PDB file of C-alpha atoms in Angstrom:
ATOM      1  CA  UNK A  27     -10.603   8.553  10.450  1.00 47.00           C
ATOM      2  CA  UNK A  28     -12.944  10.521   8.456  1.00 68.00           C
ATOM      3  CA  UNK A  29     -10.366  10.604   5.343  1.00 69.00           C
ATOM      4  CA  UNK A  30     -10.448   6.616   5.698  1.00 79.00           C
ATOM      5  CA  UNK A  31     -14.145   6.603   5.943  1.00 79.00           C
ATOM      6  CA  UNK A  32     -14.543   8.857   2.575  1.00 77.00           C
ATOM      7  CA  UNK A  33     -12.115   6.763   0.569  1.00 78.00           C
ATOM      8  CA  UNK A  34     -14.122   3.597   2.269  1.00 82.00           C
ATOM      9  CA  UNK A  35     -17.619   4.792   0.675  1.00 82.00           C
ATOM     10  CA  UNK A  36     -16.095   6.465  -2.298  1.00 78.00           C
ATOM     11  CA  UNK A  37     -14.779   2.856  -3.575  1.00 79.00           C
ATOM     12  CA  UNK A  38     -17.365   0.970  -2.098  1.00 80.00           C
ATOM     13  CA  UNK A  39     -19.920   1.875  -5.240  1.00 80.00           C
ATOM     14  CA  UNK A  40     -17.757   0.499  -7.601  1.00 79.00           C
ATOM     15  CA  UNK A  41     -17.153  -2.977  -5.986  1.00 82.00           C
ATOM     16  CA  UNK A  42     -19.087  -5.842  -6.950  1.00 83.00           C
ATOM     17  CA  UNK A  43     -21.281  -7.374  -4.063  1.00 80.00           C
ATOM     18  CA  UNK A  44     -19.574 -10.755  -4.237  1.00 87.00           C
ATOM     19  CA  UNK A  45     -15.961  -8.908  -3.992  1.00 89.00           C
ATOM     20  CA  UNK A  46     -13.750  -9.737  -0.605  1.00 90.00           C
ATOM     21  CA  UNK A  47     -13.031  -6.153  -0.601  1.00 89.00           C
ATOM     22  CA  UNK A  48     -16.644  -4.954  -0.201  1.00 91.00           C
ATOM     23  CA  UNK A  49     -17.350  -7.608   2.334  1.00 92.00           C
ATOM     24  CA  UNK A  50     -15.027  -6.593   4.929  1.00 90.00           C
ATOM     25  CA  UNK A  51     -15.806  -2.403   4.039  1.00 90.00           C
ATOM     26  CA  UNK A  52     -19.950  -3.588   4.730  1.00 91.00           C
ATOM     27  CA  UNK A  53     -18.913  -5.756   8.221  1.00 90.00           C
ATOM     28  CA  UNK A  54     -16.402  -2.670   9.026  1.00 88.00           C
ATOM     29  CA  UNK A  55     -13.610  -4.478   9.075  1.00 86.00           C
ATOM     30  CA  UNK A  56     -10.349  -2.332  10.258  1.00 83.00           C
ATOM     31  CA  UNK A  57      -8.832  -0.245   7.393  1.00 82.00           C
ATOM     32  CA  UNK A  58      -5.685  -2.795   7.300  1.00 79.00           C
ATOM     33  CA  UNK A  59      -7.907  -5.837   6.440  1.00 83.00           C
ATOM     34  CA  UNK A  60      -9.612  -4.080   3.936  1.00 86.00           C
ATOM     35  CA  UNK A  61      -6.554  -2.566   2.315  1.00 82.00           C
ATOM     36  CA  UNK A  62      -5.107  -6.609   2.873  1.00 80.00           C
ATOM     37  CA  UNK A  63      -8.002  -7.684   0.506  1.00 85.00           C
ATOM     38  CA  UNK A  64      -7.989  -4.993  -1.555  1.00 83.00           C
ATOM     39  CA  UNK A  65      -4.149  -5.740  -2.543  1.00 80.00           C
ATOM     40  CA  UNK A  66      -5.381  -9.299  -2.965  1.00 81.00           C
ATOM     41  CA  UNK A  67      -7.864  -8.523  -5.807  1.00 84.00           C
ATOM     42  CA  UNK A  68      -5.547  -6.590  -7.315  1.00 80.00           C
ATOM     43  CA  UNK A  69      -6.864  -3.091  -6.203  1.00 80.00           C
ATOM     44  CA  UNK A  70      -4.048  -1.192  -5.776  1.00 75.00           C
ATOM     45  CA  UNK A  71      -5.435   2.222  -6.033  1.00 74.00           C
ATOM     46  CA  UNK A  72      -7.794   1.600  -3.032  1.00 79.00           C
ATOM     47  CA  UNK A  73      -5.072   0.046  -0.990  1.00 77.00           C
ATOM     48  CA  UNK A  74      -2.513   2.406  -1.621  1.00 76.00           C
ATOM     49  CA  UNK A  75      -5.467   5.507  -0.324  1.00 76.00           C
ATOM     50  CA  UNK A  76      -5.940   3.313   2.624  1.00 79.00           C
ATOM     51  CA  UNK A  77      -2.083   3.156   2.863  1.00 76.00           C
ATOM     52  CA  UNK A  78      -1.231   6.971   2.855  1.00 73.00           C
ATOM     53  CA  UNK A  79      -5.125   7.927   4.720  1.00 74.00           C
ATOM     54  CA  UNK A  80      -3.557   5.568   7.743  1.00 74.00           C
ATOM     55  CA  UNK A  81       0.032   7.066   7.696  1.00 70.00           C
ATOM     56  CA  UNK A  82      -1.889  10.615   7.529  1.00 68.00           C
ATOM     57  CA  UNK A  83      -3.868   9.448  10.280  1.00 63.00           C
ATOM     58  CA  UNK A  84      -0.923   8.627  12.494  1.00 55.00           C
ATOM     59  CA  UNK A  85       0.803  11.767  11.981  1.00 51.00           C
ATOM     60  CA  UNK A  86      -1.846  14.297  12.774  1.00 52.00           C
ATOM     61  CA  UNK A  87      -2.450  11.677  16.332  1.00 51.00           C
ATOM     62  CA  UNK A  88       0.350  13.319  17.020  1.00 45.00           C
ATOM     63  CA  UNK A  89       2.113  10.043  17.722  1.00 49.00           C
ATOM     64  CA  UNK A  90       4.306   8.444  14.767  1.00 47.00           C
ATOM     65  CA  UNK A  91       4.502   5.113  14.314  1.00 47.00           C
ATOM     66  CA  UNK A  92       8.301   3.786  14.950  1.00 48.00           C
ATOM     67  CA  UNK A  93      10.333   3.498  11.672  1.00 48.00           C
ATOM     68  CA  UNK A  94      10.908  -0.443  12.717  1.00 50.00           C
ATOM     69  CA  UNK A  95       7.179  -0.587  12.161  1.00 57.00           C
ATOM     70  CA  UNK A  96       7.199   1.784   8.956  1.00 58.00           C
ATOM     71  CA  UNK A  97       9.960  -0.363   7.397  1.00 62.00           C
ATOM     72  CA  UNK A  98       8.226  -3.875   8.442  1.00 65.00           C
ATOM     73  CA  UNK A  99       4.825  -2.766   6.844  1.00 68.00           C
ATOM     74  CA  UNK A 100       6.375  -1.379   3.950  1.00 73.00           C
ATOM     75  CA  UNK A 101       8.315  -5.063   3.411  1.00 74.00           C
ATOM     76  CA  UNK A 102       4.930  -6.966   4.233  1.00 74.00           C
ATOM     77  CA  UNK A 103       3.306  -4.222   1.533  1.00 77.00           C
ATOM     78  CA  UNK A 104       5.915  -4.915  -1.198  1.00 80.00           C
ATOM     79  CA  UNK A 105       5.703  -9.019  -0.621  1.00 79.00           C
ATOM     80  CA  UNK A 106       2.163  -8.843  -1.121  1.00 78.00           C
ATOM     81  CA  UNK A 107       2.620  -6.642  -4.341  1.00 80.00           C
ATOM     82  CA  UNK A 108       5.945  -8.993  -5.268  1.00 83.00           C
ATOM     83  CA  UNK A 109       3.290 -12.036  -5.844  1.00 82.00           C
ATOM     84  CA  UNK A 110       0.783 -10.683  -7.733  1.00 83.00           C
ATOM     85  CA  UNK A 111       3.621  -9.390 -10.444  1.00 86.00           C
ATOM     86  CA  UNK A 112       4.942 -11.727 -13.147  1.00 88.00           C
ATOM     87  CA  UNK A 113       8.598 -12.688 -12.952  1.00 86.00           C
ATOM     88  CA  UNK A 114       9.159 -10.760 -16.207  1.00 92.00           C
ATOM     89  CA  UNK A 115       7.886  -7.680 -14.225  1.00 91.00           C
ATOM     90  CA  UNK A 116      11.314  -5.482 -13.572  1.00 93.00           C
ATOM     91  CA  UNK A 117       9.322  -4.314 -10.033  1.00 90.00           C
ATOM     92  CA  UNK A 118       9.778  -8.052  -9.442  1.00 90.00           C
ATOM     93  CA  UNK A 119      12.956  -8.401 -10.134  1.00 91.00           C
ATOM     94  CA  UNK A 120      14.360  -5.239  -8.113  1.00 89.00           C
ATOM     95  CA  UNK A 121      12.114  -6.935  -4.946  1.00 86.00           C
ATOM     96  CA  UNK A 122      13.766 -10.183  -5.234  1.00 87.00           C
ATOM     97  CA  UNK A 123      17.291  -8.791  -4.765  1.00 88.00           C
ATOM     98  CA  UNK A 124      16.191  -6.597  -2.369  1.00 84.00           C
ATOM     99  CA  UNK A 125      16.878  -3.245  -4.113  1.00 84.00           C
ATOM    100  CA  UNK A 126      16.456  -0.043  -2.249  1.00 82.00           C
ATOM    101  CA  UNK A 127      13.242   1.844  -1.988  1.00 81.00           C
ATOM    102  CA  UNK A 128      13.790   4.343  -4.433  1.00 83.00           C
ATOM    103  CA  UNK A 129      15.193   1.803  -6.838  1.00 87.00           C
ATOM    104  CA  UNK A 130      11.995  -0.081  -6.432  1.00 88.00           C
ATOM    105  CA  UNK A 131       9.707   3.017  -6.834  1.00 86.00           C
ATOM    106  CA  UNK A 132      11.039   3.904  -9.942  1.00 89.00           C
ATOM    107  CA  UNK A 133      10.508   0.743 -11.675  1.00 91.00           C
ATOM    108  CA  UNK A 134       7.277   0.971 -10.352  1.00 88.00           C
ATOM    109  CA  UNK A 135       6.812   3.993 -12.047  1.00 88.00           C
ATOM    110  CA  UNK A 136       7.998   2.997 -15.180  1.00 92.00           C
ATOM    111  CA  UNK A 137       5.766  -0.202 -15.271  1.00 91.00           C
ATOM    112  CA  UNK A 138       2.409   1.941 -14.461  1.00 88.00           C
ATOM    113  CA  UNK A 139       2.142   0.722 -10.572  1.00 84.00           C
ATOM    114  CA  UNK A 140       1.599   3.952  -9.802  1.00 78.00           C
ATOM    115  CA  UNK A 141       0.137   2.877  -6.184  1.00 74.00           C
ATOM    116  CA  UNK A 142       2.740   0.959  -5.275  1.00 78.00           C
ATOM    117  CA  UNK A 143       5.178   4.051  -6.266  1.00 79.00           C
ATOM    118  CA  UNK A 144       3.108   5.835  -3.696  1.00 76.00           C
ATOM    119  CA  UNK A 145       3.719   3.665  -1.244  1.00 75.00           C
ATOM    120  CA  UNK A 146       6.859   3.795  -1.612  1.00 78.00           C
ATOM    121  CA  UNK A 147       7.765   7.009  -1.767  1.00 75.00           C
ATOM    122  CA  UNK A 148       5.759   7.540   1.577  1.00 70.00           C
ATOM    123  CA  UNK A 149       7.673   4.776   3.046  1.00 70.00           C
ATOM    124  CA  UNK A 150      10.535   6.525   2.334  1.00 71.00           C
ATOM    125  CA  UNK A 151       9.776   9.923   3.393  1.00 67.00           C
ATOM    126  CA  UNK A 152       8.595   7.991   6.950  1.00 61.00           C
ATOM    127  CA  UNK A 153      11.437   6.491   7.463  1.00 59.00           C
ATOM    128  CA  UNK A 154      14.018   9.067   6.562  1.00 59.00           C
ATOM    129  CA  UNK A 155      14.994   8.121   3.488  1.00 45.00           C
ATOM    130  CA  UNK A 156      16.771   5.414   4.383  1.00 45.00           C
ATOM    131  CA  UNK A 157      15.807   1.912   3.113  1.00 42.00           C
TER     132      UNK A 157
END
């Protein structure tokens, strides 16, 4: 938790007061809400941290989360990225026909989204590879 914590304050200076984000980090909110508003305003970077800090987190407990869960977060992730992309976006497009992982990651990539590539590519080292 103290990797989450560090990522937590290291963002928290750059936040404006009035941001969702920085609300729920003040109350202590759990690092999934926060990372659920961060994706909402658009802060990728900080989510993606929180993403990887909590997968990190869950390995070294020495108790991994089951891929079923990996592969449902990662699809409740990529929906919540899908809607703040423009349908021109090719990210978008590869989401809405349900492309694999790695597909998806690479036009990520290409586009900049380099969070969301992250993500990705941790999702698919979790579960496997598969996707």
């Amino acid at each position: 938790m103290d990797a989450i914590r560090q990522i937590l304050e290291n963002f928290r200076g750059t936040l404006p007061d009035g941001s969702t984000t920085a609300a729920a980090i003040d109350r202590g909110a759990a690092p999934e809400e926060i990372s659920a508003c961060a994706t909402e305003e658009g802060l990728h970077a900080l989510a993606g941290a929180l993403f990887e800090a909590c997968e990190e987190n869950l390995d070294a407990g020495g108790e991994p989360a089951p891929q079923r869960t990996v592969i449902d977060a990662v699809a409740a992730r990529l929906q919540e990225f899908r809607q703040q992309l423009p349908a021109t976006s090719e990210t978008a497009r590869m989401i809405d026909r349900g492309a694999s992982l790695e597909e998806i990651s690479e036009a990520a990539q290409q586009e900049g989204l380099s969070s969301l590539a992250s993500l990705l590519f941790e999702a698919e080292r979790e579960a496997g590879g598969r996707s």
